[in-house]
PDB file of C-alpha atoms in Angstrom:
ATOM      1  CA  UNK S   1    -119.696  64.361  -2.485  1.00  0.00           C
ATOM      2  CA  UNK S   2    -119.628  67.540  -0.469  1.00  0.00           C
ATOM      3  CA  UNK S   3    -120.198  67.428   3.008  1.00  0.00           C
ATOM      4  CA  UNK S   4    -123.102  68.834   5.050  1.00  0.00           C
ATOM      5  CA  UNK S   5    -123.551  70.644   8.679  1.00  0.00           C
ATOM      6  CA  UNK S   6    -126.661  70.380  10.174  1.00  0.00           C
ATOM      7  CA  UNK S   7    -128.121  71.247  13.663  1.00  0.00           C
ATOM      8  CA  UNK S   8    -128.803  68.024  15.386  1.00  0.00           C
ATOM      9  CA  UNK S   9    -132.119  69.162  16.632  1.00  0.00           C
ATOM     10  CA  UNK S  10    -134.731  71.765  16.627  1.00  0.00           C
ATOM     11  CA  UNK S  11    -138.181  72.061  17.667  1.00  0.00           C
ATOM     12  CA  UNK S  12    -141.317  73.560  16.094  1.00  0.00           C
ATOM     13  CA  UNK S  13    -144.686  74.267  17.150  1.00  0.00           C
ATOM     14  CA  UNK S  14    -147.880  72.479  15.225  1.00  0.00           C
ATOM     15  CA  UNK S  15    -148.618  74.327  12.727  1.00  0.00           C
ATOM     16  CA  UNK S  16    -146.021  77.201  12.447  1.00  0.00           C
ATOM     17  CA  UNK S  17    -143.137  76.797   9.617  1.00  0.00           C
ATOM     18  CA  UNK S  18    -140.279  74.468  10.019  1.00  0.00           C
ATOM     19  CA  UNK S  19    -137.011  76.189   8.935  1.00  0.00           C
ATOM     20  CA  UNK S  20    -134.219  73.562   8.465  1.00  0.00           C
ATOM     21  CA  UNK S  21    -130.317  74.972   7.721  1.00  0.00           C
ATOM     22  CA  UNK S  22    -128.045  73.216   6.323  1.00  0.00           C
ATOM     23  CA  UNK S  23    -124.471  74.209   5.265  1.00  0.00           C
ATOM     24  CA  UNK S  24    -122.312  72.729   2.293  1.00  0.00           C
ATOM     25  CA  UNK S  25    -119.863  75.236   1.658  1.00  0.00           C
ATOM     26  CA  UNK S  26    -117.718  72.545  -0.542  1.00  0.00           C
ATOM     27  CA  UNK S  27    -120.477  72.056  -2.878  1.00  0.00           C
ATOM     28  CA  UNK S  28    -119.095  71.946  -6.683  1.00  0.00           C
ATOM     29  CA  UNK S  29    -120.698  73.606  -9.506  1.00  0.00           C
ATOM     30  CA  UNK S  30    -123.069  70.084 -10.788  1.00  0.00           C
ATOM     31  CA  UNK S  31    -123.717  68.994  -6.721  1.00  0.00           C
ATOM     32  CA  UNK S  32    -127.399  69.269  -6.341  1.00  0.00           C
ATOM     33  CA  UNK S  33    -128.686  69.721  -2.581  1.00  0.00           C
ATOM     34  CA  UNK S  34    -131.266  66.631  -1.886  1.00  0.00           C
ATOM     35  CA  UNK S  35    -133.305  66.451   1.342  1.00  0.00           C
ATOM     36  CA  UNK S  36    -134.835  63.342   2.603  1.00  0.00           C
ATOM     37  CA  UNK S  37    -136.522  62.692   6.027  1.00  0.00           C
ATOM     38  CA  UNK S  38    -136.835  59.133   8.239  1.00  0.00           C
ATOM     39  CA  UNK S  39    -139.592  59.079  10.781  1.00  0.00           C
ATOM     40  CA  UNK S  40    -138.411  56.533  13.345  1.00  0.00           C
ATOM     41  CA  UNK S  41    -137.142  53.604  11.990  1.00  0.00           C
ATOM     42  CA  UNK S  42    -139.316  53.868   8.643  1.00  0.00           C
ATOM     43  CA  UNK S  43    -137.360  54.155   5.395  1.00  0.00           C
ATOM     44  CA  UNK S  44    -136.098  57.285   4.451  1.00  0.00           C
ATOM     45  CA  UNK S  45    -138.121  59.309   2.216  1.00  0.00           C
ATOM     46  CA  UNK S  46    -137.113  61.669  -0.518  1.00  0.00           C
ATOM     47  CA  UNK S  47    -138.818  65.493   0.144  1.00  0.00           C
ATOM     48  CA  UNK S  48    -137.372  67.808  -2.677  1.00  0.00           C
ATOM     49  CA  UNK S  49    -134.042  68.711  -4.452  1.00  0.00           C
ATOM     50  CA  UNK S  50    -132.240  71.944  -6.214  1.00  0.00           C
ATOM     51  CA  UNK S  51    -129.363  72.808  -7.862  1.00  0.00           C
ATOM     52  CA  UNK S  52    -129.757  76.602  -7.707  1.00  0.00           C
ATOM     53  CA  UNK S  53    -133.098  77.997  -8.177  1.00  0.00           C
ATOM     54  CA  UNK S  54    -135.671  77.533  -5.397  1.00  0.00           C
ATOM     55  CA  UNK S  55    -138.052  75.119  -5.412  1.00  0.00           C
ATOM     56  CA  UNK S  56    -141.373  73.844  -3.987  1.00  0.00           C
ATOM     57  CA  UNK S  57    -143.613  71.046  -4.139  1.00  0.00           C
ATOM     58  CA  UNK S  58    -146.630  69.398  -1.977  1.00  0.00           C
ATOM     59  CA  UNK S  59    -144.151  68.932   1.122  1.00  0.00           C
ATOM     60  CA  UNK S  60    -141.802  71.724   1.455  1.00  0.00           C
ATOM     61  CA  UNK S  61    -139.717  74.348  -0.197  1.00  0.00           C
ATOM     62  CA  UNK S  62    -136.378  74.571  -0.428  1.00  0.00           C
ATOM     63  CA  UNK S  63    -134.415  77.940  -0.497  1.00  0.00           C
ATOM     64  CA  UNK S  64    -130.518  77.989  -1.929  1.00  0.00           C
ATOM     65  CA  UNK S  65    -128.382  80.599  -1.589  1.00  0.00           C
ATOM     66  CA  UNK S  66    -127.104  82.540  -4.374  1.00  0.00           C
ATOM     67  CA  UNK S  67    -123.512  81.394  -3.592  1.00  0.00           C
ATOM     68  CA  UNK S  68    -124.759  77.973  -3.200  1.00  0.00           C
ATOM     69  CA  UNK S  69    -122.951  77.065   0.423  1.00  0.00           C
ATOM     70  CA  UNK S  70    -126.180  76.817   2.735  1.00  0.00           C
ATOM     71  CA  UNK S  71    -130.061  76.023   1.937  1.00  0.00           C
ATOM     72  CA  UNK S  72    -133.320  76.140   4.101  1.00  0.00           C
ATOM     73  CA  UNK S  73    -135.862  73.377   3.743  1.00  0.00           C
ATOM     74  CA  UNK S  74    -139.132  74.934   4.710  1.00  0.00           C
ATOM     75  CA  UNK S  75    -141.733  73.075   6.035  1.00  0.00           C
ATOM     76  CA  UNK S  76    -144.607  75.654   6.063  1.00  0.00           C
ATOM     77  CA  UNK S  77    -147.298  74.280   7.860  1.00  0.00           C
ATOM     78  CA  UNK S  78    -145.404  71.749  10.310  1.00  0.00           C
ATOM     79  CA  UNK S  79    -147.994  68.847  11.692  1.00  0.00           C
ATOM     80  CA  UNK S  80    -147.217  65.991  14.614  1.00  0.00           C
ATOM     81  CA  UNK S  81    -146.497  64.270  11.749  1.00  0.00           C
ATOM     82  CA  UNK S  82    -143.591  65.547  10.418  1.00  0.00           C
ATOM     83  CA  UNK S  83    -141.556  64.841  13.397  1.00  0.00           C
ATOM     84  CA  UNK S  84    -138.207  62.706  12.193  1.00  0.00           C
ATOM     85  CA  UNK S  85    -135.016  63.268  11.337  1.00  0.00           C
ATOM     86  CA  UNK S  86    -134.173  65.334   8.229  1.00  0.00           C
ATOM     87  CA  UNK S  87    -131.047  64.704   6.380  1.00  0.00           C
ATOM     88  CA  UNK S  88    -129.517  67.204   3.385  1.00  0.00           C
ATOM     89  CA  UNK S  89    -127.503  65.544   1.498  1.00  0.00           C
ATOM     90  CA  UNK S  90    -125.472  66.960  -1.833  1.00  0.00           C
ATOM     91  CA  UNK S  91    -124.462  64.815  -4.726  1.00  0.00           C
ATOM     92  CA  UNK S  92    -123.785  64.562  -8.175  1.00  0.00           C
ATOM     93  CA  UNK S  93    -127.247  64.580 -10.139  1.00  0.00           C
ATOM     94  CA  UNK S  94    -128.057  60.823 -11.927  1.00  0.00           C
ATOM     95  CA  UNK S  95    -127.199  60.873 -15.354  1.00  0.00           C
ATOM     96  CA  UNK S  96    -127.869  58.503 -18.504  1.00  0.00           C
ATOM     97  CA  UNK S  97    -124.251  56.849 -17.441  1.00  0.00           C
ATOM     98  CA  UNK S  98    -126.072  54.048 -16.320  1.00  0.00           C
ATOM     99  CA  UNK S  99    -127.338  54.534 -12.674  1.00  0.00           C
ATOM    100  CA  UNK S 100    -123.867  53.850 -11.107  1.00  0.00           C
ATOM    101  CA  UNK S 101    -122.419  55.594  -8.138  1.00  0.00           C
ATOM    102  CA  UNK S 102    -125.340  57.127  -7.049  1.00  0.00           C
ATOM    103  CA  UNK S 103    -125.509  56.235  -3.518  1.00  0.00           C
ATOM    104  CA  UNK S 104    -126.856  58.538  -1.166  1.00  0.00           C
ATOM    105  CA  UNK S 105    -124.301  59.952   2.233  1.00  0.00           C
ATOM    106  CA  UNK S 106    -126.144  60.104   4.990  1.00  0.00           C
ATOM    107  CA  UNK S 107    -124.933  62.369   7.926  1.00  0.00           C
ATOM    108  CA  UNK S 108    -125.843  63.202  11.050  1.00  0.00           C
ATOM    109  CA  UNK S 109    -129.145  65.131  10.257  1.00  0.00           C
ATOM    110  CA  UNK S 110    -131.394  67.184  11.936  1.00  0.00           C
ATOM    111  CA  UNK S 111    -133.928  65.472  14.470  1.00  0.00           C
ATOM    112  CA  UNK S 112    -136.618  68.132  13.804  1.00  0.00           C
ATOM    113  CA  UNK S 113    -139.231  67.726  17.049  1.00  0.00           C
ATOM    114  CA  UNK S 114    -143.246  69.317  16.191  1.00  0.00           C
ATOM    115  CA  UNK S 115    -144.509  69.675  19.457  1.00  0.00           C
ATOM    116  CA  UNK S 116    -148.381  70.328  19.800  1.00  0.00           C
TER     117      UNK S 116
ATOM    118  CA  UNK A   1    -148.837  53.760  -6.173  1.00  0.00           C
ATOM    119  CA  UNK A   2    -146.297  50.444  -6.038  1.00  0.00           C
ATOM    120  CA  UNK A   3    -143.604  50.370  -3.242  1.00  0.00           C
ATOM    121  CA  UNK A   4    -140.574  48.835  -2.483  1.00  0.00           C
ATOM    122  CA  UNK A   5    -141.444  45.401  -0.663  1.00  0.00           C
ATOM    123  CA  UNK A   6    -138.567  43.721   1.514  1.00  0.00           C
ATOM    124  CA  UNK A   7    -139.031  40.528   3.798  1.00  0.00           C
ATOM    125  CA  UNK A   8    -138.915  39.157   5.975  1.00  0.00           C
ATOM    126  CA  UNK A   9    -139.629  42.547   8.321  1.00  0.00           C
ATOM    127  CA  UNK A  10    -137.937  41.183  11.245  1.00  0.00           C
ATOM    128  CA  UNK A  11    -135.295  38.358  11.424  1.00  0.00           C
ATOM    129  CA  UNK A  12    -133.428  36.870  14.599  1.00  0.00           C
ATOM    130  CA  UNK A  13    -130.878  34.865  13.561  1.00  0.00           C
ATOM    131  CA  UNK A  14    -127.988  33.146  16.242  1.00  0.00           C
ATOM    132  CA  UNK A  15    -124.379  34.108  16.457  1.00  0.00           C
ATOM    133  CA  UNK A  16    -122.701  32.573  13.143  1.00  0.00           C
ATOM    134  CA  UNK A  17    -125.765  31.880  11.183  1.00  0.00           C
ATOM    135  CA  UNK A  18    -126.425  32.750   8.103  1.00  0.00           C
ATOM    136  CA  UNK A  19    -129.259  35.256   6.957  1.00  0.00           C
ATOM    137  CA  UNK A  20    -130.992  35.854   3.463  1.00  0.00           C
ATOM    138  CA  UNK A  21    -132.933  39.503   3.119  1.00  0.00           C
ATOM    139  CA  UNK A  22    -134.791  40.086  -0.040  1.00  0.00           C
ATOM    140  CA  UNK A  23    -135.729  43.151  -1.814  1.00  0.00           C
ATOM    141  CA  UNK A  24    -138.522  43.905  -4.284  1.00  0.00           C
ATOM    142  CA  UNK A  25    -138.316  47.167  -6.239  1.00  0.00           C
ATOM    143  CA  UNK A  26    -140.489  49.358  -7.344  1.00  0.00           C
ATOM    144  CA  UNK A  27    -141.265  47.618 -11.052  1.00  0.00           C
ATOM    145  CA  UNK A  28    -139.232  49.081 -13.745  1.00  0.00           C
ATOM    146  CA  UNK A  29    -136.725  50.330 -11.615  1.00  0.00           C
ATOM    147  CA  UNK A  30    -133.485  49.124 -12.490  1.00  0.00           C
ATOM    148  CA  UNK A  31    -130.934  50.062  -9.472  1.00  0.00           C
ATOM    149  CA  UNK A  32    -131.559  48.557  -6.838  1.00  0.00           C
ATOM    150  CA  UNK A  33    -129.351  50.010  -3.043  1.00  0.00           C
ATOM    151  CA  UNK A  34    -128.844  48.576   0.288  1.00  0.00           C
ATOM    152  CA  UNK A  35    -128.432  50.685   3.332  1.00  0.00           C
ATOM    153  CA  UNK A  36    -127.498  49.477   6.976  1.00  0.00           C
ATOM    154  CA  UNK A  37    -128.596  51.490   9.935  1.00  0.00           C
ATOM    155  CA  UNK A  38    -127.117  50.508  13.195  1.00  0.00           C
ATOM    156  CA  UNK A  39    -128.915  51.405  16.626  1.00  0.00           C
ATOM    157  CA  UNK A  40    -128.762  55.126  17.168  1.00  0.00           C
ATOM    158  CA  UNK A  41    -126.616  55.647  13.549  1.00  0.00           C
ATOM    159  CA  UNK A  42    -127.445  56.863  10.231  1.00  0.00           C
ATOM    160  CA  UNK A  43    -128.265  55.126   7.155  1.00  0.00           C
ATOM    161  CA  UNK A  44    -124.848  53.502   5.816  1.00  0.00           C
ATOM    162  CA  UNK A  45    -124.672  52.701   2.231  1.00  0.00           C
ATOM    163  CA  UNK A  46    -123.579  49.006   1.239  1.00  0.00           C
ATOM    164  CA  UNK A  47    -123.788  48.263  -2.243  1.00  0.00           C
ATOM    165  CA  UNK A  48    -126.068  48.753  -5.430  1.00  0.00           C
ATOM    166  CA  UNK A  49    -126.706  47.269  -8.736  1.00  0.00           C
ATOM    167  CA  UNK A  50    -127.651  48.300 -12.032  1.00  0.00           C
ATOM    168  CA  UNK A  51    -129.772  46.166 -14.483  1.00  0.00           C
ATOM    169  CA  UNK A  52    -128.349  43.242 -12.681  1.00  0.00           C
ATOM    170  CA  UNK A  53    -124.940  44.383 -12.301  1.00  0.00           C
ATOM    171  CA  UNK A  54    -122.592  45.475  -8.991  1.00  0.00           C
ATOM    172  CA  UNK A  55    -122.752  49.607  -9.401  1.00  0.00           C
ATOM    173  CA  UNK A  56    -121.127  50.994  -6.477  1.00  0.00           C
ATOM    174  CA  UNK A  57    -119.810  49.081  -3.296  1.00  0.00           C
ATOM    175  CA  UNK A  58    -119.510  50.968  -0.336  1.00  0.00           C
ATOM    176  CA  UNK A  59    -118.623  49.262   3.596  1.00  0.00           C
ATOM    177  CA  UNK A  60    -119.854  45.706   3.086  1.00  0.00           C
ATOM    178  CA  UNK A  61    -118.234  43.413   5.493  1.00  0.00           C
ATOM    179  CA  UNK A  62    -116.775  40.619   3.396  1.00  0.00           C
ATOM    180  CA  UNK A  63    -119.143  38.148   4.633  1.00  0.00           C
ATOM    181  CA  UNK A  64    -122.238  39.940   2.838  1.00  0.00           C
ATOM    182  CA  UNK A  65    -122.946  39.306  -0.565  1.00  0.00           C
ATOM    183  CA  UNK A  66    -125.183  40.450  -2.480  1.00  0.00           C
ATOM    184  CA  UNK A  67    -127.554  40.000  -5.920  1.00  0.00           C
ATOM    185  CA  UNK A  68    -130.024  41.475  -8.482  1.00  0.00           C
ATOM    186  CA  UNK A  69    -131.843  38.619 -10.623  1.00  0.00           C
ATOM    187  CA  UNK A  70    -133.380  39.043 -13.651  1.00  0.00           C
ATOM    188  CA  UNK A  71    -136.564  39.877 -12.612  1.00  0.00           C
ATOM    189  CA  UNK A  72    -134.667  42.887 -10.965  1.00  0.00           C
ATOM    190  CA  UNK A  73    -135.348  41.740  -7.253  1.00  0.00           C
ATOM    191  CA  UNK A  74    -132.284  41.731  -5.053  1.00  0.00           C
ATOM    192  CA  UNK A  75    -131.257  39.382  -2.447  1.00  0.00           C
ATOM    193  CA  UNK A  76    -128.405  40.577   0.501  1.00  0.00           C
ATOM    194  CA  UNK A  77    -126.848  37.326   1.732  1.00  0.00           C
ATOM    195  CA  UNK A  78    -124.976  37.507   5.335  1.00  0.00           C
ATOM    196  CA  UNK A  79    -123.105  34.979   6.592  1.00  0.00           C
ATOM    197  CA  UNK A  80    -121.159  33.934  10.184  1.00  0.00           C
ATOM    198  CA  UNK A  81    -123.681  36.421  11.787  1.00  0.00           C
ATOM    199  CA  UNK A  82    -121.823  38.905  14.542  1.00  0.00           C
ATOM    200  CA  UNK A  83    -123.717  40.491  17.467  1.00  0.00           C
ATOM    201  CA  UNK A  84    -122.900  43.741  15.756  1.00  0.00           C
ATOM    202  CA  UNK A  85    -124.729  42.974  12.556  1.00  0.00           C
ATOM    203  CA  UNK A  86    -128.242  43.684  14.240  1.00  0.00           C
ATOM    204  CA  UNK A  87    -129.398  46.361  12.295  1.00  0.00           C
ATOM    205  CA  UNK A  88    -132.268  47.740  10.007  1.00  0.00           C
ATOM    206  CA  UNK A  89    -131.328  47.184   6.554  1.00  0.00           C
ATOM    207  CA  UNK A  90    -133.050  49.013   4.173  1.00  0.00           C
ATOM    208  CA  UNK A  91    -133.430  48.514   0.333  1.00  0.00           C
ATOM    209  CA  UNK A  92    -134.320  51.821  -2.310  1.00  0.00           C
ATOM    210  CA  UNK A  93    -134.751  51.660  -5.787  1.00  0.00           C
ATOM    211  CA  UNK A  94    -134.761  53.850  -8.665  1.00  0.00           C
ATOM    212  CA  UNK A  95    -135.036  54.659 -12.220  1.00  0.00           C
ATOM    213  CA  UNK A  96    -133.302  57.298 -14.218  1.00  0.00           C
ATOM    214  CA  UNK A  97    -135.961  56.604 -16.867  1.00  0.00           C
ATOM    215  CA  UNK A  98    -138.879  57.736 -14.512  1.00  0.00           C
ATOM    216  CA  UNK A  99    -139.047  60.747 -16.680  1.00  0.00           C
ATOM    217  CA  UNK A 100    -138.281  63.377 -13.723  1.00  0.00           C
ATOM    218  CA  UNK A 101    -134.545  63.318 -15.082  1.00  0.00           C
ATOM    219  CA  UNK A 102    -133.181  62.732 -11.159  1.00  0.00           C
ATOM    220  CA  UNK A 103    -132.472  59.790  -9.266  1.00  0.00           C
ATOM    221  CA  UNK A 104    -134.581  59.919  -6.285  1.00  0.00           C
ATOM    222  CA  UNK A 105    -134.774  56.810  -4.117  1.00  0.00           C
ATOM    223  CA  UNK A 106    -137.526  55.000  -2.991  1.00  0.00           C
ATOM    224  CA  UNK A 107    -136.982  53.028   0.492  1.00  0.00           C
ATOM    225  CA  UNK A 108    -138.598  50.343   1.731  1.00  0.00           C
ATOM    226  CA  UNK A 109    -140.035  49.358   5.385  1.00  0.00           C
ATOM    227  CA  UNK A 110    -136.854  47.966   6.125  1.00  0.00           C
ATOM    228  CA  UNK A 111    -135.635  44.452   7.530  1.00  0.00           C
ATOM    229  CA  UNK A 112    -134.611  44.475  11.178  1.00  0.00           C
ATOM    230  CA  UNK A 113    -131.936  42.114  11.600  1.00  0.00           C
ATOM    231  CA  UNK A 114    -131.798  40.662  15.973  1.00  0.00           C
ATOM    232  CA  UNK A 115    -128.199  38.432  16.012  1.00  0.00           C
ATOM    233  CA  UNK A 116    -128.134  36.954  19.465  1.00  0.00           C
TER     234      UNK A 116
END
């Protein structure tokens, strides 16, 4: 799996957008970028994934970069709430090969900070 | 919605015990992971199993084992318990055959493992 660079910590204020970088210049041409986020000492929880196009759901949006080495996870309205760590992670999709090797890499992660 | 259910939620065991953690998935999910997350560290993947079978093994001390019954629940065994296995171990599941055609995992509360 490629590896990831993140910022180990930012801060936001309530309410304005959250703008989380992450670089994976090694990423190959099937590596999708996932993003996941563990308040303290909760499990981790899955926010969004992309291969190449951008995406959005009910949590955040996540911007790739046409050459694929960095993405933004956008957090548009950012609450007290969303105060954790936020980890982007880039793997091999899961295929119909039977759920093997799909573990997820954790690095160091960004310990994003929403301060009122 | 159904989420993953591990117990006990906290453990203290004594130096060289032995501990049992067990992890319910999500039903119909059929990979089951375990993750280890040390005091200040990241999430560190251990091992997972796929309809019942070892998947992917990643740094599991040698005194760990590990199991997925049939009804798909998973138990992490731990014996001759070290100071330095205190931890929060965490157990995801997932299904390729949710539909969404990704494997995102779904983490539970977590066990937190005192050794004294």
């Amino acid at each position: 799996d490629a590896k990831t660079t993140q910022p180990p910590s930012m801060d936001c204020a309530e309410g304005r957008a959250a703008n989380l970088p992450c670089n994976h210049s090694t990423i190959s041409g099937n590596e999708y970028v996932y993003w996941y986020r563990q308040i303290h000492s909760q499990g981790p929880q899955y926010i969004i994934h992309g291969l190449k196009n951008n995406e959005t759901n009910e949590m955040a949006s996540l911007i790739i970069t046409e050459d694929r080495k960095s993405s933004t996870l956008i957090l548009p309205h950012a609450t007290l709430r969303d105060t954790a760590v936020y980890y982007c992670i880039v793997r091999a999709p899961h295929d119909n090969s039977g759920g093997s090797n799909y573990k997820l890499t954790f690095g160091k992660g960004t310990l994003l900070t929403v301060n009122p | 919605a159904a989420g993953v259910i591990q117990s006990p939620r906290h453990l203290i065991k004594e130096k060289r015990e032995t501990a049992t953690l067990k992890c319910y998935p999500i039903p119909r999910h059929d990979t089951v992971y375990w993750y280890q997350q040390g005091p200040g560290q990241d999430p560190q993947f251990l091992i997972s199993f796929y309809e019942k079978m070892q998947s992917d093994k990643g740094s599991i001390p040698d005194r760990f084992s590990a199991q997925q019954f049939s009804d798909y629940h998973s138990e992490l065994n731990m014996s001759s318990l070290e100071l330095g296995d205190s931890a929060l171990y965490f157990c995801a599941s997932s299904s390729w055959t949710s539909g969404r055609g990704y494997n995102e995992q779904f983490f539970g509360p977590g066990t937190r493992l005192t050794v004294l």
